[in-house]
Amino acid sequence: MSGSIEYTSFKMSLILRSLAFFSFNCLVMAAPFSKRAISSGPTMSANFPDPTFIEVDATYYAFATNNGEQNIPVAVSSDFNTWDLQDGYDALPDPGSWASGDVWAPDVVQVDDGSFVLYYAAELADHSTHCVGAATASSPRGPYTPQSSPLICPSASVGGAIDPSGFLDTDGTRYILYKIDGNSVPGGPNCGNTATNSYSTPILIQKVGSDGLTLEGTAQQIMTQDPSTEPLVEAPSLAIVDGVYFLFFSSGCYTDSDYDVKYATSQNGVLNGGNDYTRASAALLQTGYGIGLVAPGGLTIGSQGQKVVFMAYQSGSDTVRQMYTGTVTLDASSKTVSI
């Protein structure tokens, strides 16, 4: 999903859902709250879109899409509730000579040797498309040093690649998920990617080596949009519980109140599932949920399969996307998620 936004008038249809097993917390200078303590939705001062996080030594590090000043803003927490925005700090001060900037949707993993790899999407130096890059650091906060070339870079004719997300399987094998950004094909429809004017936006998974950087084999598609009901799918995040893979993703246009978080499940193996991921019957998060969220999306689930972060628009704003935290319950027997 993109890191900047133009003015949009939101369609505020409220869809009320229960808040079982979930507690919301707002990023930066805001007191923690729950469904009993808040009625009109959160407020906050920080724009922190496309959030992700990693837990290291009982400290949580959150990272976000560029905010116009830093390529990768960072926030830190000791309890996953109260966050300290590292004002002015950039985890990726240099996105690489191959990139012109416009850094989106990071993800951070710790690899086998104890070091850290930051995945991110950035626009190519020729401004033709976005590709997935990788950078390394000895500590989770960074700063990260970029690789000399993109890690994954499909052609501009298909839309390039965005929304990278690392995944460690139970057998120790590492993968990267990402989106082919078909709706951003030059001259294409962007979020007006309708059934009559549709570019494919598949989610692919790529095996990588223990260093998180070496591509192994070829990427496989595991999900794509239903053009009759949604313009795109994006922002993948994968977890596994008792042999069942839970794939979280967003659908709809991030500038519209129809943007949401959905999930699908598979038991056929992370690379053997093909397109057989079965979608849940209803969205997990959508506009109006519980405390009146607006266009929630970009959910990232932690490596332990319980904690999550996601974004939603600040009430009354069409430019500020706030980070929320919560917990989920993944039920392998019923293949359902409670949030």
mmCIF file of C-alpha atoms in Angstrom:
data_model
loop_
_atom_site.group_PDB
_atom_site.id
_atom_site.type_symbol
_atom_site.label_atom_id
_atom_site.label_comp_id
_atom_site.label_asym_id
_atom_site.label_seq_id
_atom_site.Cartn_x
_atom_site.Cartn_y
_atom_site.Cartn_z
ATOM 1 C CA MET A 1 0.000 0.000 0.000
ATOM 2 C CA SER A 2 1.258 3.436 -0.682
ATOM 3 C CA GLY A 3 3.006 5.726 1.789
ATOM 4 C CA SER A 4 1.255 8.950 0.826
ATOM 5 C CA ILE A 5 -2.396 9.903 0.500
ATOM 6 C CA GLU A 6 -4.461 12.411 -1.411
ATOM 7 C CA TYR A 7 -7.644 13.986 -0.087
ATOM 8 C CA THR A 8 -10.467 11.461 0.119
ATOM 9 C CA SER A 9 -14.052 11.769 1.339
ATOM 10 C CA PHE A 10 -14.812 8.733 3.414
ATOM 11 C CA LYS A 11 -18.043 6.786 3.218
ATOM 12 C CA MET A 12 -18.756 6.263 6.882
ATOM 13 C CA SER A 13 -20.880 3.130 7.057
ATOM 14 C CA LEU A 14 -20.636 1.599 10.511
ATOM 15 C CA ILE A 15 -20.560 -2.153 10.904
ATOM 16 C CA LEU A 16 -20.652 -3.131 14.563
ATOM 17 C CA ARG A 17 -18.855 -6.232 15.716
ATOM 18 C CA SER A 18 -17.988 -7.749 19.089
ATOM 19 C CA LEU A 19 -14.710 -7.050 20.839
ATOM 20 C CA ALA A 20 -14.108 -10.536 22.229
ATOM 21 C CA PHE A 21 -10.474 -11.305 23.080
ATOM 22 C CA PHE A 22 -9.258 -7.906 21.933
ATOM 23 C CA SER A 23 -7.887 -4.789 23.584
ATOM 24 C CA PHE A 24 -6.917 -1.746 21.557
ATOM 25 C CA ASN A 25 -3.988 0.486 22.341
ATOM 26 C CA CYS A 26 -3.058 3.682 20.518
ATOM 27 C CA LEU A 27 0.538 4.554 19.566
ATOM 28 C CA VAL A 28 2.455 7.452 21.084
ATOM 29 C CA MET A 29 1.466 9.758 23.927
ATOM 30 C CA ALA A 30 -1.942 8.201 24.355
ATOM 31 C CA ALA A 31 -3.132 6.294 27.386
ATOM 32 C CA PRO A 32 -4.044 2.631 26.902
ATOM 33 C CA PHE A 33 -7.756 2.051 26.578
ATOM 34 C CA SER A 34 -10.264 -0.751 26.200
ATOM 35 C CA LYS A 35 -13.785 -1.073 24.905
ATOM 36 C CA ARG A 36 -15.053 0.035 28.342
ATOM 37 C CA ALA A 37 -12.893 3.180 28.439
ATOM 38 C CA ILE A 38 -13.401 4.624 24.968
ATOM 39 C CA SER A 39 -16.566 5.423 23.064
ATOM 40 C CA SER A 40 -15.597 7.689 20.175
ATOM 41 C CA GLY A 41 -12.347 6.135 19.020
ATOM 42 C CA PRO A 42 -8.693 6.966 19.667
ATOM 43 C CA THR A 43 -6.722 10.161 19.205
ATOM 44 C CA MET A 44 -2.978 10.478 18.731
ATOM 45 C CA SER A 45 -0.375 12.844 17.358
ATOM 46 C CA ALA A 46 1.711 10.442 15.267
ATOM 47 C CA ASN A 47 1.210 9.235 11.713
ATOM 48 C CA PHE A 48 2.500 5.623 11.699
ATOM 49 C CA PRO A 49 1.120 3.758 8.662
ATOM 50 C CA ASP A 50 1.730 0.140 7.614
ATOM 51 C CA PRO A 51 3.111 -0.824 11.032
ATOM 52 C CA THR A 52 5.093 -3.923 11.869
ATOM 53 C CA PHE A 53 6.918 -5.023 15.008
ATOM 54 C CA ILE A 54 9.473 -7.386 16.451
ATOM 55 C CA GLU A 55 10.048 -8.422 20.083
ATOM 56 C CA VAL A 56 13.657 -8.746 21.230
ATOM 57 C CA ASP A 57 14.747 -9.234 24.859
ATOM 58 C CA ALA A 58 11.367 -8.133 26.267
ATOM 59 C CA THR A 59 11.366 -4.942 24.194
ATOM 60 C CA TYR A 60 9.064 -4.267 21.258
ATOM 61 C CA TYR A 61 10.243 -2.329 18.223
ATOM 62 C CA ALA A 62 7.669 -1.012 15.753
ATOM 63 C CA PHE A 63 8.450 0.281 12.267
ATOM 64 C CA ALA A 64 6.316 2.132 9.725
ATOM 65 C CA THR A 65 6.098 3.531 6.203
ATOM 66 C CA ASN A 66 7.917 6.819 5.594
ATOM 67 C CA ASN A 67 6.331 9.829 7.272
ATOM 68 C CA GLY A 68 7.759 12.469 4.952
ATOM 69 C CA GLU A 69 10.806 12.959 7.171
ATOM 70 C CA GLN A 70 12.169 9.504 7.998
ATOM 71 C CA ASN A 71 12.269 6.579 5.568
ATOM 72 C CA ILE A 72 11.447 4.150 8.385
ATOM 73 C CA PRO A 73 10.129 5.700 11.638
ATOM 74 C CA VAL A 74 10.579 3.665 14.821
ATOM 75 C CA ALA A 75 8.668 3.354 18.095
ATOM 76 C CA VAL A 76 9.729 1.345 21.155
ATOM 77 C CA SER A 77 7.725 -0.229 23.994
ATOM 78 C CA SER A 78 8.432 -2.394 27.017
ATOM 79 C CA ASP A 79 4.844 -3.584 27.457
ATOM 80 C CA PHE A 80 3.202 -3.412 23.984
ATOM 81 C CA ASN A 81 0.832 -0.779 25.358
ATOM 82 C CA THR A 82 2.762 2.447 25.899
ATOM 83 C CA TRP A 83 4.959 3.426 22.961
ATOM 84 C CA ASP A 84 7.832 5.890 22.669
ATOM 85 C CA LEU A 85 8.143 7.335 19.177
ATOM 86 C CA GLN A 86 11.846 7.770 18.403
ATOM 87 C CA ASP A 87 11.323 11.291 17.137
ATOM 88 C CA GLY A 88 13.729 12.195 14.335
ATOM 89 C CA TYR A 89 15.305 8.727 14.218
ATOM 90 C CA ASP A 90 15.426 6.840 10.907
ATOM 91 C CA ALA A 91 16.009 3.074 10.915
ATOM 92 C CA LEU A 92 16.902 3.258 7.206
ATOM 93 C CA PRO A 93 18.627 6.592 6.534
ATOM 94 C CA ASP A 94 19.841 5.282 3.156
ATOM 95 C CA PRO A 95 17.419 3.037 1.194
ATOM 96 C CA GLY A 96 20.172 2.123 -1.289
ATOM 97 C CA SER A 97 21.587 3.539 -4.499
ATOM 98 C CA TRP A 98 19.025 1.541 -6.485
ATOM 99 C CA ALA A 99 16.156 3.405 -4.796
ATOM 100 C CA SER A 100 14.846 6.932 -5.176
ATOM 101 C CA GLY A 101 13.068 6.771 -1.821
ATOM 102 C CA ASP A 102 9.308 6.543 -1.203
ATOM 103 C CA VAL A 103 9.871 3.721 1.288
ATOM 104 C CA TRP A 104 6.815 1.689 2.264
ATOM 105 C CA ALA A 105 5.630 -1.139 4.501
ATOM 106 C CA PRO A 106 8.737 -2.469 6.299
ATOM 107 C CA ASP A 107 9.139 -5.730 8.158
ATOM 108 C CA VAL A 108 11.975 -6.873 10.430
ATOM 109 C CA VAL A 109 13.127 -10.416 11.211
ATOM 110 C CA GLN A 110 15.945 -11.832 13.293
ATOM 111 C CA VAL A 111 17.889 -14.430 11.323
ATOM 112 C CA ASP A 112 19.852 -17.471 12.427
ATOM 113 C CA ASP A 113 23.126 -15.688 13.255
ATOM 114 C CA GLY A 114 21.329 -13.248 15.575
ATOM 115 C CA SER A 115 21.471 -10.272 13.225
ATOM 116 C CA PHE A 116 18.434 -8.475 11.828
ATOM 117 C CA VAL A 117 17.066 -8.056 8.319
ATOM 118 C CA LEU A 118 14.755 -5.221 7.355
ATOM 119 C CA TYR A 119 12.543 -5.818 4.326
ATOM 120 C CA TYR A 120 10.949 -2.800 2.674
ATOM 121 C CA ALA A 121 9.500 -1.556 -0.601
ATOM 122 C CA ALA A 122 11.090 1.436 -2.318
ATOM 123 C CA GLU A 123 10.713 3.168 -5.639
ATOM 124 C CA LEU A 124 13.436 2.457 -8.182
ATOM 125 C CA ALA A 125 15.879 5.223 -9.041
ATOM 126 C CA ASP A 126 14.230 5.595 -12.454
ATOM 127 C CA HIS A 127 10.833 6.036 -10.727
ATOM 128 C CA SER A 128 9.333 3.222 -12.817
ATOM 129 C CA THR A 129 7.979 1.023 -10.019
ATOM 130 C CA HIS A 130 8.470 -0.183 -6.440
ATOM 131 C CA CYS A 131 10.614 -3.207 -5.609
ATOM 132 C CA VAL A 132 11.434 -5.090 -2.402
ATOM 133 C CA GLY A 133 14.751 -4.294 -0.784
ATOM 134 C CA ALA A 134 16.626 -5.689 2.203
ATOM 135 C CA ALA A 135 18.962 -4.122 4.743
ATOM 136 C CA THR A 136 20.886 -5.530 7.697
ATOM 137 C CA ALA A 137 21.817 -4.442 11.217
ATOM 138 C CA SER A 138 23.291 -5.905 14.386
ATOM 139 C CA SER A 139 20.479 -4.532 16.570
ATOM 140 C CA PRO A 140 16.719 -4.398 15.969
ATOM 141 C CA ARG A 141 16.532 -0.598 16.168
ATOM 142 C CA GLY A 142 19.169 -0.235 13.461
ATOM 143 C CA PRO A 143 20.275 1.786 11.643
ATOM 144 C CA TYR A 144 20.105 -0.688 8.763
ATOM 145 C CA THR A 145 22.552 -0.893 5.858
ATOM 146 C CA PRO A 146 20.884 -1.615 2.505
ATOM 147 C CA GLN A 147 21.907 -4.278 0.012
ATOM 148 C CA SER A 148 23.368 -2.954 -3.223
ATOM 149 C CA SER A 149 20.414 -4.062 -5.354
ATOM 150 C CA PRO A 150 16.744 -4.939 -4.860
ATOM 151 C CA LEU A 151 15.971 -8.348 -3.418
ATOM 152 C CA ILE A 152 12.762 -8.897 -5.404
ATOM 153 C CA CYS A 153 11.983 -6.753 -8.427
ATOM 154 C CA PRO A 154 9.269 -7.796 -10.899
ATOM 155 C CA SER A 155 8.938 -5.548 -13.932
ATOM 156 C CA ALA A 156 6.945 -2.340 -13.947
ATOM 157 C CA SER A 157 4.650 -3.930 -16.526
ATOM 158 C CA VAL A 158 3.143 -6.131 -13.802
ATOM 159 C CA GLY A 159 3.373 -3.535 -11.027
ATOM 160 C CA GLY A 160 6.631 -4.276 -9.240
ATOM 161 C CA ALA A 161 6.477 -5.583 -5.660
ATOM 162 C CA ILE A 162 5.482 -4.109 -2.283
ATOM 163 C CA ASP A 163 4.427 -5.166 1.228
ATOM 164 C CA PRO A 164 7.207 -7.656 2.092
ATOM 165 C CA SER A 165 6.673 -9.804 5.165
ATOM 166 C CA GLY A 166 9.050 -12.367 6.652
ATOM 167 C CA PHE A 167 7.883 -15.773 7.883
ATOM 168 C CA LEU A 168 9.707 -18.523 9.786
ATOM 169 C CA ASP A 169 8.114 -21.960 9.458
ATOM 170 C CA THR A 170 8.170 -24.556 12.224
ATOM 171 C CA ASP A 171 10.927 -26.504 10.440
ATOM 172 C CA GLY A 172 13.207 -23.462 10.487
ATOM 173 C CA THR A 173 12.713 -22.560 6.824
ATOM 174 C CA ARG A 174 12.422 -18.863 6.030
ATOM 175 C CA TYR A 175 10.180 -17.132 3.512
ATOM 176 C CA ILE A 176 9.203 -13.685 2.289
ATOM 177 C CA LEU A 177 5.642 -12.872 1.302
ATOM 178 C CA TYR A 178 4.918 -9.889 -0.919
ATOM 179 C CA LYS A 179 2.330 -8.352 -3.225
ATOM 180 C CA ILE A 180 2.598 -7.826 -6.967
ATOM 181 C CA ASP A 181 1.299 -4.256 -7.096
ATOM 182 C CA GLY A 182 -0.732 -4.686 -10.269
ATOM 183 C CA ASN A 183 -3.134 -1.863 -9.509
ATOM 184 C CA SER A 184 -0.214 0.593 -9.774
ATOM 185 C CA VAL A 185 0.882 -0.440 -13.287
ATOM 186 C CA PRO A 186 1.887 2.775 -15.091
ATOM 187 C CA GLY A 187 -1.269 4.155 -16.641
ATOM 188 C CA GLY A 188 -3.297 1.644 -14.669
ATOM 189 C CA PRO A 189 -6.283 2.114 -12.385
ATOM 190 C CA ASN A 190 -4.660 2.093 -8.918
ATOM 191 C CA CYS A 191 -7.531 1.429 -6.509
ATOM 192 C CA GLY A 192 -10.078 1.746 -9.315
ATOM 193 C CA ASN A 193 -8.996 -1.783 -10.160
ATOM 194 C CA THR A 194 -12.496 -3.052 -10.970
ATOM 195 C CA ALA A 195 -13.688 -6.231 -12.626
ATOM 196 C CA THR A 196 -13.923 -4.430 -15.968
ATOM 197 C CA ASN A 197 -10.482 -2.824 -15.617
ATOM 198 C CA SER A 198 -8.598 -5.304 -13.503
ATOM 199 C CA TYR A 199 -4.885 -5.923 -13.031
ATOM 200 C CA SER A 200 -3.855 -8.920 -10.949
ATOM 201 C CA THR A 201 -2.545 -8.219 -7.435
ATOM 202 C CA PRO A 202 -1.379 -11.660 -6.297
ATOM 203 C CA ILE A 203 0.327 -12.402 -3.004
ATOM 204 C CA LEU A 204 3.449 -14.486 -3.560
ATOM 205 C CA ILE A 205 5.737 -16.396 -1.218
ATOM 206 C CA GLN A 206 9.467 -16.825 -1.795
ATOM 207 C CA LYS A 207 11.760 -19.219 0.065
ATOM 208 C CA VAL A 208 15.001 -17.666 1.345
ATOM 209 C CA GLY A 209 18.111 -18.998 3.032
ATOM 210 C CA SER A 210 18.969 -18.830 6.719
ATOM 211 C CA ASP A 211 20.426 -15.355 6.158
ATOM 212 C CA GLY A 212 17.022 -14.054 5.056
ATOM 213 C CA LEU A 213 18.672 -12.667 1.922
ATOM 214 C CA THR A 214 19.430 -15.559 -0.430
ATOM 215 C CA LEU A 215 16.518 -16.452 -2.706
ATOM 216 C CA GLU A 216 15.925 -20.187 -3.114
ATOM 217 C CA GLY A 217 13.736 -21.559 -5.887
ATOM 218 C CA THR A 218 10.936 -19.541 -7.431
ATOM 219 C CA ALA A 219 8.118 -17.606 -5.831
ATOM 220 C CA GLN A 220 4.648 -19.155 -5.731
ATOM 221 C CA GLN A 221 1.264 -17.450 -5.707
ATOM 222 C CA ILE A 222 -0.940 -18.184 -2.708
ATOM 223 C CA MET A 223 -3.693 -15.569 -3.031
ATOM 224 C CA THR A 224 -5.118 -13.007 -5.422
ATOM 225 C CA GLN A 225 -8.080 -10.682 -5.480
ATOM 226 C CA ASP A 226 -11.646 -11.483 -6.437
ATOM 227 C CA PRO A 227 -12.148 -8.707 -9.007
ATOM 228 C CA SER A 228 -15.921 -8.980 -8.716
ATOM 229 C CA THR A 229 -15.827 -7.850 -5.081
ATOM 230 C CA GLU A 230 -12.450 -6.192 -4.386
ATOM 231 C CA PRO A 231 -9.922 -4.151 -6.367
ATOM 232 C CA LEU A 232 -6.888 -5.753 -4.750
ATOM 233 C CA VAL A 233 -5.380 -7.776 -1.936
ATOM 234 C CA GLU A 234 -2.198 -6.712 -0.142
ATOM 235 C CA ALA A 235 -0.310 -6.505 3.168
ATOM 236 C CA PRO A 236 0.190 -10.247 3.786
ATOM 237 C CA SER A 237 1.225 -11.621 7.167
ATOM 238 C CA LEU A 238 1.498 -15.340 7.884
ATOM 239 C CA ALA A 239 1.335 -17.437 11.058
ATOM 240 C CA ILE A 240 1.133 -21.164 11.754
ATOM 241 C CA VAL A 241 -0.634 -22.952 14.620
ATOM 242 C CA ASP A 242 -0.809 -26.754 14.914
ATOM 243 C CA GLY A 243 -0.114 -27.273 11.231
ATOM 244 C CA VAL A 244 -2.639 -24.703 10.014
ATOM 245 C CA TYR A 245 -1.368 -21.631 8.166
ATOM 246 C CA PHE A 246 -3.253 -18.394 8.826
ATOM 247 C CA LEU A 247 -2.751 -15.787 6.088
ATOM 248 C CA PHE A 248 -3.821 -12.260 7.043
ATOM 249 C CA PHE A 249 -4.278 -9.693 4.281
ATOM 250 C CA SER A 250 -6.090 -6.472 3.450
ATOM 251 C CA SER A 251 -8.521 -5.869 0.618
ATOM 252 C CA GLY A 252 -10.108 -2.769 -0.844
ATOM 253 C CA CYS A 253 -8.466 0.600 -1.396
ATOM 254 C CA TYR A 254 -6.510 2.010 1.547
ATOM 255 C CA THR A 255 -7.975 5.478 0.910
ATOM 256 C CA ASP A 256 -11.536 4.201 1.226
ATOM 257 C CA SER A 257 -13.646 3.112 4.176
ATOM 258 C CA ASP A 258 -14.082 -0.291 2.500
ATOM 259 C CA TYR A 259 -10.464 -1.161 3.357
ATOM 260 C CA ASP A 260 -10.341 -4.086 5.776
ATOM 261 C CA VAL A 261 -8.421 -7.007 7.253
ATOM 262 C CA LYS A 262 -9.307 -10.545 6.207
ATOM 263 C CA TYR A 263 -7.737 -13.952 6.666
ATOM 264 C CA ALA A 264 -7.558 -17.331 4.963
ATOM 265 C CA THR A 265 -6.264 -20.731 6.051
ATOM 266 C CA SER A 266 -4.477 -23.734 4.543
ATOM 267 C CA GLN A 267 -3.126 -27.072 5.767
ATOM 268 C CA ASN A 268 -1.208 -28.026 2.631
ATOM 269 C CA GLY A 269 2.134 -26.499 3.499
ATOM 270 C CA VAL A 270 3.431 -23.014 3.052
ATOM 271 C CA LEU A 271 4.664 -23.648 -0.509
ATOM 272 C CA ASN A 272 2.346 -26.500 -1.443
ATOM 273 C CA GLY A 273 -0.866 -24.644 -0.767
ATOM 274 C CA GLY A 274 -0.976 -22.938 -4.146
ATOM 275 C CA ASN A 275 -4.198 -20.983 -4.325
ATOM 276 C CA ASP A 276 -6.082 -23.316 -1.996
ATOM 277 C CA TYR A 277 -6.141 -20.926 0.962
ATOM 278 C CA THR A 278 -9.750 -20.862 2.134
ATOM 279 C CA ARG A 279 -11.049 -17.426 3.022
ATOM 280 C CA ALA A 280 -12.991 -16.798 6.215
ATOM 281 C CA SER A 281 -16.636 -15.944 5.629
ATOM 282 C CA ALA A 282 -16.339 -12.409 7.037
ATOM 283 C CA ALA A 283 -13.722 -9.697 7.432
ATOM 284 C CA LEU A 284 -11.770 -9.705 10.680
ATOM 285 C CA LEU A 285 -11.613 -5.889 10.937
ATOM 286 C CA GLN A 286 -13.572 -3.292 8.989
ATOM 287 C CA THR A 287 -14.829 0.267 9.272
ATOM 288 C CA GLY A 288 -17.016 0.752 12.333
ATOM 289 C CA TYR A 289 -15.616 -2.238 14.211
ATOM 290 C CA GLY A 290 -16.097 -1.868 17.950
ATOM 291 C CA ILE A 291 -14.708 1.600 18.665
ATOM 292 C CA GLY A 292 -15.513 3.062 15.268
ATOM 293 C CA LEU A 293 -12.354 2.250 13.321
ATOM 294 C CA VAL A 294 -11.999 3.842 9.888
ATOM 295 C CA ALA A 295 -10.385 1.761 7.119
ATOM 296 C CA PRO A 296 -8.384 -0.628 9.335
ATOM 297 C CA GLY A 297 -5.693 -2.551 7.481
ATOM 298 C CA GLY A 298 -2.121 -3.701 7.232
ATOM 299 C CA LEU A 299 -2.282 -6.170 10.124
ATOM 300 C CA THR A 300 1.001 -7.795 11.149
ATOM 301 C CA ILE A 301 0.980 -10.797 13.461
ATOM 302 C CA GLY A 302 3.995 -11.457 15.662
ATOM 303 C CA SER A 303 6.136 -14.566 15.514
ATOM 304 C CA GLN A 304 4.371 -16.035 18.558
ATOM 305 C CA GLY A 305 1.001 -15.869 16.803
ATOM 306 C CA GLN A 306 -0.810 -13.752 19.418
ATOM 307 C CA LYS A 307 0.150 -10.083 19.322
ATOM 308 C CA VAL A 308 -0.838 -7.963 16.324
ATOM 309 C CA VAL A 309 -0.466 -4.406 15.088
ATOM 310 C CA PHE A 310 -2.522 -2.696 12.419
ATOM 311 C CA MET A 311 -3.445 0.787 11.251
ATOM 312 C CA ALA A 312 -6.634 2.822 10.964
ATOM 313 C CA TYR A 313 -7.362 6.438 10.157
ATOM 314 C CA GLN A 314 -7.536 8.978 12.947
ATOM 315 C CA SER A 315 -11.104 10.060 13.571
ATOM 316 C CA GLY A 316 -11.885 13.107 11.442
ATOM 317 C CA SER A 317 -8.651 12.851 9.426
ATOM 318 C CA ASP A 318 -7.953 11.519 5.955
ATOM 319 C CA THR A 319 -4.163 11.747 6.291
ATOM 320 C CA VAL A 320 -3.172 10.371 9.709
ATOM 321 C CA ARG A 321 -3.040 6.596 10.002
ATOM 322 C CA GLN A 322 -2.507 5.445 13.578
ATOM 323 C CA MET A 323 -1.050 2.209 14.879
ATOM 324 C CA TYR A 324 -3.145 -0.048 17.099
ATOM 325 C CA THR A 325 -2.086 -3.135 19.017
ATOM 326 C CA GLY A 326 -4.072 -6.135 20.108
ATOM 327 C CA THR A 327 -4.139 -9.862 20.682
ATOM 328 C CA VAL A 328 -5.695 -12.621 18.638
ATOM 329 C CA THR A 329 -6.607 -16.242 19.225
ATOM 330 C CA LEU A 330 -5.908 -18.641 16.353
ATOM 331 C CA ASP A 331 -7.960 -21.848 16.548
ATOM 332 C CA ALA A 332 -6.467 -24.546 14.334
ATOM 333 C CA SER A 333 -9.326 -26.998 14.829
ATOM 334 C CA SER A 334 -11.992 -24.581 13.594
ATOM 335 C CA LYS A 335 -9.598 -22.549 11.391
ATOM 336 C CA THR A 336 -10.939 -19.340 12.909
ATOM 337 C CA VAL A 337 -9.463 -16.182 14.403
ATOM 338 C CA SER A 338 -10.912 -14.333 17.390
ATOM 339 C CA ILE A 339 -10.002 -10.688 17.813
#
